[in-house]
PDB file of C-alpha atoms in Angstrom:
ATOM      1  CA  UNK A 258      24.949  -4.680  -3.046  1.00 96.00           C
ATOM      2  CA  UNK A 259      24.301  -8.004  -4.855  1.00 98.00           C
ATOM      3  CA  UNK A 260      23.067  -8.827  -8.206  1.00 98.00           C
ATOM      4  CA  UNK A 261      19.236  -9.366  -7.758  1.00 98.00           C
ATOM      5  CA  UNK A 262      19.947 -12.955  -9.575  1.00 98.00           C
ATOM      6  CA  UNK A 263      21.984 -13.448  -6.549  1.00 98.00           C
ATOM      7  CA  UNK A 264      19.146 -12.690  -4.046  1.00 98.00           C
ATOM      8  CA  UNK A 265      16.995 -14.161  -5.786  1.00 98.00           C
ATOM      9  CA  UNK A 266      19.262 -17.504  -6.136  1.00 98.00           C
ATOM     10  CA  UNK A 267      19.009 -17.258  -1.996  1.00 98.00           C
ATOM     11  CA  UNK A 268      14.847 -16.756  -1.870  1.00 98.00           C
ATOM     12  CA  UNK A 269      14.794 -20.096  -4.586  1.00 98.00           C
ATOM     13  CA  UNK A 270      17.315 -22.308  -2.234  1.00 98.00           C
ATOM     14  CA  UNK A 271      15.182 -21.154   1.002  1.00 97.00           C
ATOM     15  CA  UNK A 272      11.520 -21.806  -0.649  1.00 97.00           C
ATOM     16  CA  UNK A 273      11.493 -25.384  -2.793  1.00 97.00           C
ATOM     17  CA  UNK A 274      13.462 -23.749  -5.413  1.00 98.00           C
ATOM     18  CA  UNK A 275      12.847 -21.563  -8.559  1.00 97.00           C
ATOM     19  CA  UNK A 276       9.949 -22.631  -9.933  1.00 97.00           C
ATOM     20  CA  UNK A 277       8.208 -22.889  -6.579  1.00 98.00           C
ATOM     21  CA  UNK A 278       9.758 -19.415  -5.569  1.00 98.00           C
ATOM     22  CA  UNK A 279       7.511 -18.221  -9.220  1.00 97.00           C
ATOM     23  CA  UNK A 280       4.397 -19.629  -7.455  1.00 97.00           C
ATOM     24  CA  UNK A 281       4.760 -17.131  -4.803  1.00 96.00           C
ATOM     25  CA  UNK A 282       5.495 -13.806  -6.444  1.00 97.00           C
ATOM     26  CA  UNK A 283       2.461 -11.832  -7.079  1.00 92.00           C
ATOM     27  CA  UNK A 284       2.562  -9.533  -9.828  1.00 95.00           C
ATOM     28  CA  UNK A 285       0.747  -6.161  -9.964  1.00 98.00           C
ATOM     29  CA  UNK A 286      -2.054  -5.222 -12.394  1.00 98.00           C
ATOM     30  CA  UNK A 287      -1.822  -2.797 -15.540  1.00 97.00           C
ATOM     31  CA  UNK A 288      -2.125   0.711 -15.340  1.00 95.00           C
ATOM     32  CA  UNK A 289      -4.762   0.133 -17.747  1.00 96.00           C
ATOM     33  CA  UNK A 290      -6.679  -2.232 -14.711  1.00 97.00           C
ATOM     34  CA  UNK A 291      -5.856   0.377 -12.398  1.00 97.00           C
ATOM     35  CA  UNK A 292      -7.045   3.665 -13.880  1.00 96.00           C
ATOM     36  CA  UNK A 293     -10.207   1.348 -14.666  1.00 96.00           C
ATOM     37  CA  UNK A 294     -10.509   1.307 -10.824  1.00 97.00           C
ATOM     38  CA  UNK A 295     -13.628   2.687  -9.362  1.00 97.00           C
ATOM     39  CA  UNK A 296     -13.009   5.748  -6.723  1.00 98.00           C
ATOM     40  CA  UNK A 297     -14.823   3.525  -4.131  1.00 98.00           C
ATOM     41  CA  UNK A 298     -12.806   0.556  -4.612  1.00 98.00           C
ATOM     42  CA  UNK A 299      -9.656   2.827  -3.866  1.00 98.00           C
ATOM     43  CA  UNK A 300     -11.226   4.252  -0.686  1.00 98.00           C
ATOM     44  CA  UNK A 301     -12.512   1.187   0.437  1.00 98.00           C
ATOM     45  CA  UNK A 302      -8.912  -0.250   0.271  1.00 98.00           C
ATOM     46  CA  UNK A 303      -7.194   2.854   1.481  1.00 98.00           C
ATOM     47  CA  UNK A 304      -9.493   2.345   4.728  1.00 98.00           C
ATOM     48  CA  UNK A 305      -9.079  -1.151   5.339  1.00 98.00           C
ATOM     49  CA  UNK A 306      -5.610  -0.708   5.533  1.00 98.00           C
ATOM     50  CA  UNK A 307      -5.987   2.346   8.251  1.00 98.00           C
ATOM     51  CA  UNK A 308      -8.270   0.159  10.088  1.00 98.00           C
ATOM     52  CA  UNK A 309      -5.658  -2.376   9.734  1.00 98.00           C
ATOM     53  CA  UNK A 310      -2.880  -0.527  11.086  1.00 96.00           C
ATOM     54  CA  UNK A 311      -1.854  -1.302  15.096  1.00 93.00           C
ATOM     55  CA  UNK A 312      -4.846  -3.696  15.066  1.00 94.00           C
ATOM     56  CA  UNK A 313      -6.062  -7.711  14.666  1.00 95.00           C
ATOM     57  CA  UNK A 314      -6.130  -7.649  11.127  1.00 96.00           C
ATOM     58  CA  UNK A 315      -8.658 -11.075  11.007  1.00 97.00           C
ATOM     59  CA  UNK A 316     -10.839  -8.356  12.788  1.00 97.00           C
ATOM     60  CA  UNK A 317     -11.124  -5.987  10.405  1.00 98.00           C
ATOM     61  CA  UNK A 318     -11.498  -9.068   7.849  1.00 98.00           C
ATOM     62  CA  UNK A 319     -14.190 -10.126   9.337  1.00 98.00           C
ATOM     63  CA  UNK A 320     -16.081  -7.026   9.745  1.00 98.00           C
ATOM     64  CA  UNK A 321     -15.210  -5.840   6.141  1.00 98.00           C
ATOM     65  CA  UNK A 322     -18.994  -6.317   5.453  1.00 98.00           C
ATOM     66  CA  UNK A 323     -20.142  -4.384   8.128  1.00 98.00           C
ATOM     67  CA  UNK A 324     -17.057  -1.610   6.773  1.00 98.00           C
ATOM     68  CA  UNK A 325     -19.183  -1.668   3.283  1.00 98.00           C
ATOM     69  CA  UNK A 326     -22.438  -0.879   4.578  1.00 98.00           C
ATOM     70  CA  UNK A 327     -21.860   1.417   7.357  1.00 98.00           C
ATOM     71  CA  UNK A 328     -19.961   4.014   4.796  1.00 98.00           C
ATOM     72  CA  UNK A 329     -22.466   3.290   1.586  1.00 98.00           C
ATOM     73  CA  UNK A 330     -20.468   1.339  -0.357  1.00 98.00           C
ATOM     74  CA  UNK A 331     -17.193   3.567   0.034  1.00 98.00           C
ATOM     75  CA  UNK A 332     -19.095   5.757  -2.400  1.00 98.00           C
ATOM     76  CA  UNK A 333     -16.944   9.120  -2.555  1.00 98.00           C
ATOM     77  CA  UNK A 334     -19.232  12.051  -2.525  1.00 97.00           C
ATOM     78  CA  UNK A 335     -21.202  10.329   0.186  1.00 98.00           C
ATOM     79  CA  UNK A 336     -18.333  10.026   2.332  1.00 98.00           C
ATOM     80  CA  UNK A 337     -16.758  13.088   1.627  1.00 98.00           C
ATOM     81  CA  UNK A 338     -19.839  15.365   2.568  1.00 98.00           C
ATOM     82  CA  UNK A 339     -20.745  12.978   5.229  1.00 97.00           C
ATOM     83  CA  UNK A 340     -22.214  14.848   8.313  1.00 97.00           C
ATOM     84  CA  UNK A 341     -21.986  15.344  12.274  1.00 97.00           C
ATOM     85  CA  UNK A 342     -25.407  13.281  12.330  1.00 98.00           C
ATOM     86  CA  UNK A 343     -23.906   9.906  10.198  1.00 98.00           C
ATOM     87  CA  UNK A 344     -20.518  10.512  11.734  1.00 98.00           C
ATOM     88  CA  UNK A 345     -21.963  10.547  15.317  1.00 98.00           C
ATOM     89  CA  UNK A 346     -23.644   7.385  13.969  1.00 98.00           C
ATOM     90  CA  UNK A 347     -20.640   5.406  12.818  1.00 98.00           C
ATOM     91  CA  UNK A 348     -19.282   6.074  16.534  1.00 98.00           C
ATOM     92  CA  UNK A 349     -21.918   3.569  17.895  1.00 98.00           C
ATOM     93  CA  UNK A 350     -22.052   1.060  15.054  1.00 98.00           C
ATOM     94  CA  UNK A 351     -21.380  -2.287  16.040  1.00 97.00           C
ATOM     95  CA  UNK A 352     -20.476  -3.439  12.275  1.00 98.00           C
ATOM     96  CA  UNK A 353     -17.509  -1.553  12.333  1.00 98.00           C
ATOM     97  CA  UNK A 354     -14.428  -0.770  14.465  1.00 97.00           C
ATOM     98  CA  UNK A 355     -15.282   2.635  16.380  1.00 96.00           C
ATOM     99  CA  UNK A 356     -12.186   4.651  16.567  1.00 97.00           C
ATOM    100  CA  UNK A 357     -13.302   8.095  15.677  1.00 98.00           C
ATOM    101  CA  UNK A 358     -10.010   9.204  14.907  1.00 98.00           C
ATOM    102  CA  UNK A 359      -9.776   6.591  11.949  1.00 98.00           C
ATOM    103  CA  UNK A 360     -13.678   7.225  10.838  1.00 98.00           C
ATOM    104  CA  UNK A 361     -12.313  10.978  10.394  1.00 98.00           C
ATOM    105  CA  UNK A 362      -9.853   9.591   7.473  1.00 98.00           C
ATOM    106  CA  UNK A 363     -12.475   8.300   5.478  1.00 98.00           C
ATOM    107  CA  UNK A 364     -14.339  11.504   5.229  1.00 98.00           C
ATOM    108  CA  UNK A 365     -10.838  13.226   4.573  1.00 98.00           C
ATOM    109  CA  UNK A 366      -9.489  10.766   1.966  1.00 98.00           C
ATOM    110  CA  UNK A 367     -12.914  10.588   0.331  1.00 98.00           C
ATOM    111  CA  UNK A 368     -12.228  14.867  -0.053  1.00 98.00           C
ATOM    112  CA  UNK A 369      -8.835  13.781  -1.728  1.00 98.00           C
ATOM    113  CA  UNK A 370      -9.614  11.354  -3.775  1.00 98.00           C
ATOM    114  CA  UNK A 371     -12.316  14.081  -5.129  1.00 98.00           C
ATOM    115  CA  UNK A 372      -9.337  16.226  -5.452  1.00 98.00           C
ATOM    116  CA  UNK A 373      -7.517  13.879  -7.930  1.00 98.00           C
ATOM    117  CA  UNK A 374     -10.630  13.871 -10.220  1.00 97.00           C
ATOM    118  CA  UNK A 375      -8.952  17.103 -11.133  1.00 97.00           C
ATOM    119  CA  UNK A 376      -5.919  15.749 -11.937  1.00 97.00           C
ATOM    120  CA  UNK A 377      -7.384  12.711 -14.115  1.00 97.00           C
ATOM    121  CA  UNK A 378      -8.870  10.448 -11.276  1.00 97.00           C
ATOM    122  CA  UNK A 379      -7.403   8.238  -8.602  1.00 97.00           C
ATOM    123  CA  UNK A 380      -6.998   5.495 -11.148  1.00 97.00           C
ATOM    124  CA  UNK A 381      -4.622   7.281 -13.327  1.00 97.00           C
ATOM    125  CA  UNK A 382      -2.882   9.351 -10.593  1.00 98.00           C
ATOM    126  CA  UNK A 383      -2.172   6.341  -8.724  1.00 98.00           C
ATOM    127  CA  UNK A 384      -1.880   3.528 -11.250  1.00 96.00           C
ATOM    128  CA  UNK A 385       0.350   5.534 -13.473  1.00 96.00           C
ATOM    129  CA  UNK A 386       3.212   7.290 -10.983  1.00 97.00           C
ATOM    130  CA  UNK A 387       6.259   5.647 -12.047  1.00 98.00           C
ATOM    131  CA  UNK A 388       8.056   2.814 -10.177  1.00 98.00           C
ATOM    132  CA  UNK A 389      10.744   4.651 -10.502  1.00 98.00           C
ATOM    133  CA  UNK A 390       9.832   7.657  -8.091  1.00 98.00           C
ATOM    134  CA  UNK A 391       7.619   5.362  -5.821  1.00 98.00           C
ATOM    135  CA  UNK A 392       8.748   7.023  -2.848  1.00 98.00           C
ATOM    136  CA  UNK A 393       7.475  10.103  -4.232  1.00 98.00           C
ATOM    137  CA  UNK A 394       3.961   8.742  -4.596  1.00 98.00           C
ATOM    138  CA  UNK A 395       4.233   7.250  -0.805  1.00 98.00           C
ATOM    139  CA  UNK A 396       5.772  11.219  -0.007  1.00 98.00           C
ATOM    140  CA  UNK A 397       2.439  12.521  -1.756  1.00 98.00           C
ATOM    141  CA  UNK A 398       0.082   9.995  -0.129  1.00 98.00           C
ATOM    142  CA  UNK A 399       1.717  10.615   2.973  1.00 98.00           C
ATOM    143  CA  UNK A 400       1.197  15.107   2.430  1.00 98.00           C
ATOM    144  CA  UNK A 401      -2.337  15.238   1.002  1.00 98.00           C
ATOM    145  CA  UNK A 402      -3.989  11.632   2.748  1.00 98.00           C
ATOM    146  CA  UNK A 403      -4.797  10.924   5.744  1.00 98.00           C
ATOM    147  CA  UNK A 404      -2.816   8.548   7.993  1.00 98.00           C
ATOM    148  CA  UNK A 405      -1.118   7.355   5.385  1.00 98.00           C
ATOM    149  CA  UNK A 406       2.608   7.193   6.780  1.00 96.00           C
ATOM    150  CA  UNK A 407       4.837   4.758   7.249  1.00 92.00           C
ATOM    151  CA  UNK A 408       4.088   1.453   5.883  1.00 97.00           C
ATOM    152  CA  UNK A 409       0.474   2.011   5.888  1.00 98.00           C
ATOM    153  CA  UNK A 410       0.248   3.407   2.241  1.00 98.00           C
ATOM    154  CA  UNK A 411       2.657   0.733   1.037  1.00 98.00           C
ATOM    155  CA  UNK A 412      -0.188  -2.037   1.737  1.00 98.00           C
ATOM    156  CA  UNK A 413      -2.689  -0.069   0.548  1.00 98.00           C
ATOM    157  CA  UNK A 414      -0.802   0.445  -2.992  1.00 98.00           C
ATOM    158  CA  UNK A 415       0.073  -3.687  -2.723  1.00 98.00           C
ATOM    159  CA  UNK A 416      -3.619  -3.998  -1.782  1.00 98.00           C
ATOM    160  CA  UNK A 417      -4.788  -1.998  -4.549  1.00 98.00           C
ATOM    161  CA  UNK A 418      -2.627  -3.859  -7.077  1.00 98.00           C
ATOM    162  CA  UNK A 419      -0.639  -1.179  -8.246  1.00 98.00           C
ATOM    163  CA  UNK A 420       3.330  -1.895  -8.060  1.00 98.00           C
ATOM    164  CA  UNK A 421       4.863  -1.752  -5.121  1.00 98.00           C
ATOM    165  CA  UNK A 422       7.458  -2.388  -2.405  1.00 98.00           C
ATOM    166  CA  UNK A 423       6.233  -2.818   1.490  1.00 98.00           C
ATOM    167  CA  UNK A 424       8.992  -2.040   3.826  1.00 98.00           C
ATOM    168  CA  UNK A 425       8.334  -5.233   6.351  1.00 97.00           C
ATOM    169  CA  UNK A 426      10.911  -6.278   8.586  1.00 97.00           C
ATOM    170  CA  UNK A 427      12.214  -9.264   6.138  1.00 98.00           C
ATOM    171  CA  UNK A 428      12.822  -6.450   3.178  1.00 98.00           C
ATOM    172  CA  UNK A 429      14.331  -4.032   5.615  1.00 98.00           C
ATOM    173  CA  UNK A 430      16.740  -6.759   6.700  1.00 98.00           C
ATOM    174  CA  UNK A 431      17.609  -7.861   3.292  1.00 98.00           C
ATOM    175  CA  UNK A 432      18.246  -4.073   2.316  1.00 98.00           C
ATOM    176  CA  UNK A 433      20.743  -3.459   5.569  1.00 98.00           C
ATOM    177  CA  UNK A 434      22.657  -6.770   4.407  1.00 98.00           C
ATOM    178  CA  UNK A 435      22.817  -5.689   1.136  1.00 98.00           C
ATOM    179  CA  UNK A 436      24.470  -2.091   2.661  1.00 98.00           C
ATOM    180  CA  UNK A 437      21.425  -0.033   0.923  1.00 98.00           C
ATOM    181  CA  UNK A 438      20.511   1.225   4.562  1.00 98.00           C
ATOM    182  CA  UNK A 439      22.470   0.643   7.851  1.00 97.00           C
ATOM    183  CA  UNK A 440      18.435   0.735   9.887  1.00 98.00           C
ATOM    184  CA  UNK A 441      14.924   1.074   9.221  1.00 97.00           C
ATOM    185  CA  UNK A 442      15.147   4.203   6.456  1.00 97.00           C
ATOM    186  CA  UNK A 443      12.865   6.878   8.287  1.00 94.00           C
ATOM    187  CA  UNK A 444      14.488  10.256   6.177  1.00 97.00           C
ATOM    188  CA  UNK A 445      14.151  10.753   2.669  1.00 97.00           C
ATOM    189  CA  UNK A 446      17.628  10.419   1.787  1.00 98.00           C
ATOM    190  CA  UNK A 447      17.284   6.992   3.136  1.00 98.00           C
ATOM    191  CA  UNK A 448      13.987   6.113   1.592  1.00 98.00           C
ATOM    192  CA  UNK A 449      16.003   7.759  -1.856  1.00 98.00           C
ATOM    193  CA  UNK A 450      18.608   5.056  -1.138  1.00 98.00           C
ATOM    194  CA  UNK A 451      16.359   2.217  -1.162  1.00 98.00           C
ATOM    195  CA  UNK A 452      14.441   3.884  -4.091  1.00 98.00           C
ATOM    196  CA  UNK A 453      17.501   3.367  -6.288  1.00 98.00           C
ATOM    197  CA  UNK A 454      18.366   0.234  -4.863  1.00 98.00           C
ATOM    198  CA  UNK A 455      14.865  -1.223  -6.221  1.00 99.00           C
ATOM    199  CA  UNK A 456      15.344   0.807  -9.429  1.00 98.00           C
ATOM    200  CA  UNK A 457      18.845  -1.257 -10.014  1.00 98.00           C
ATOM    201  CA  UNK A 458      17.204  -4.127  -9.534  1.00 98.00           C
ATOM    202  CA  UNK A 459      14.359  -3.941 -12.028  1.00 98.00           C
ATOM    203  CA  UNK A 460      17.236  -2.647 -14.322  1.00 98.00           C
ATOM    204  CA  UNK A 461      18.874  -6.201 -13.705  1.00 98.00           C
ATOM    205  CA  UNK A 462      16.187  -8.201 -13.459  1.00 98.00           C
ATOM    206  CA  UNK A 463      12.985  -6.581 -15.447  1.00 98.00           C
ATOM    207  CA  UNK A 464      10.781  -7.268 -12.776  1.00 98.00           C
ATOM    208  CA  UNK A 465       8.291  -5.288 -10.896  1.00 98.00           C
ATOM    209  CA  UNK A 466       8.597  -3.620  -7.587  1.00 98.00           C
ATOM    210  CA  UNK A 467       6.099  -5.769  -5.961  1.00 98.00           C
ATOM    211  CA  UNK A 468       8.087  -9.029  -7.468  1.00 98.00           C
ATOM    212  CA  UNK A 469      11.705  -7.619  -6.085  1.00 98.00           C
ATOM    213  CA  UNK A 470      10.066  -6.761  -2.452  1.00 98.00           C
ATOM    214  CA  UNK A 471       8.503 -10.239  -2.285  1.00 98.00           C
ATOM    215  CA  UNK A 472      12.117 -11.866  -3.437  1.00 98.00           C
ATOM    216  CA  UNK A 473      13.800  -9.919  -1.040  1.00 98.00           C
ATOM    217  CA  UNK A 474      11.381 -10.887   1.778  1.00 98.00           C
ATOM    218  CA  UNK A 475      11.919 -14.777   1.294  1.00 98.00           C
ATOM    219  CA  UNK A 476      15.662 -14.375   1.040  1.00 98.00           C
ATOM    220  CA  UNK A 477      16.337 -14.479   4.489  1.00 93.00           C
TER     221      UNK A 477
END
């Protein structure tokens, strides 16, 4: 596995070089900025992402509008308690995308974000996890959310602002030429392997996980 000043030598040489490789690296917010996070904001970006997932995403972008008014605002308790009657509504509203199963989630990840209030809030839960175990927040995501496998949670957490890596096709690559993983990582030993490759590489570097993933996506 290479140096991440190596890698990140290849991303410069491919995109105008170094400085305008710097232009192009988002970084994430605080964890103060993200426990500040309203519950709704998290929900509403948690959804989009579902709604995003095997579908047009300019679609869903363009009825994100719609999204906000036909669930209230993302507001939590309102979702979470929401009944047969406004569910059986939201199947036949045009300002939305009507795919019951993906209405369900809302209702169910409106119930878990409630749940975290118990454990400090979604802000702090979320915001705070450490980089270092970020597979185990995408594990937790994945065992108490709602269709929130595979990559789906990793835009939502990129979405969100909170650090993160997205495991896109370019990142995978760059991680199976690097040796980390010989194929898309699908087990948790494999996800653990890519887990400490990133940690290395913030060790190296001292950059987040959503700079590294970005690097590692324009090196190829």
């Amino acid at each position: 596995m290479r140096h991440f000043n190596e890698i990140h030598d290849l991303a410069a040489a491919r995109h105008g070089g170094e400085a305008a490789l710097e232009t192009k690296l988002q970084k994430p917010k605080s964890p103060d900025d993200l426990a500040a996070m309203p519950d709704d904001r998290w929900l509403s970006v948690i959804t989009k992402c579902i709604f995003q997932a095997g579908f047009n995403w300019k679609v869903i972008e363009a009825k994100w509008d719609g999204f906000e008014a036909a669930f209230d605002g993302f507001e939590v308790g309102r979702c979470a308690f929401m009944d047969d009657e406004k569910f059986d509504a939201l199947l036949v509203d045009s300002r939305i995308v009507r795919n019951g199963t993906k209405i369900a989630t809302v209702r169910d990840n409106a119930a878990f974000l409630l749940e975290l209030r118990q454990e400090g809030g979604a802000g702090k839960v979320l915001g705070t996890w450490p980089s270092t175990d970020y597979i185990g927040l995408l594990d937790m995501l994945k065992t108490r959310g709602a269709r929130l496998g595979g990559t789906t949670a990793q835009y939502a957490m990129r979405f969100a602002g909170r650090d993160s890596f997205i495991l896109s096709q370019d990142v995978t690559a760059r991680l199976i030429a690097e040796g980390v993983i010989d194929k898309p990582p699908s087990s948790k030993k494999a996800m653990a392997q890519v887990q400490a490759a990133f940690n290395t590489w913030m060790e190296q570097s001292g950059r987040s996980l959503t700079e590294i993933s970005r690097v590692l996506a324009m090196s190829l």
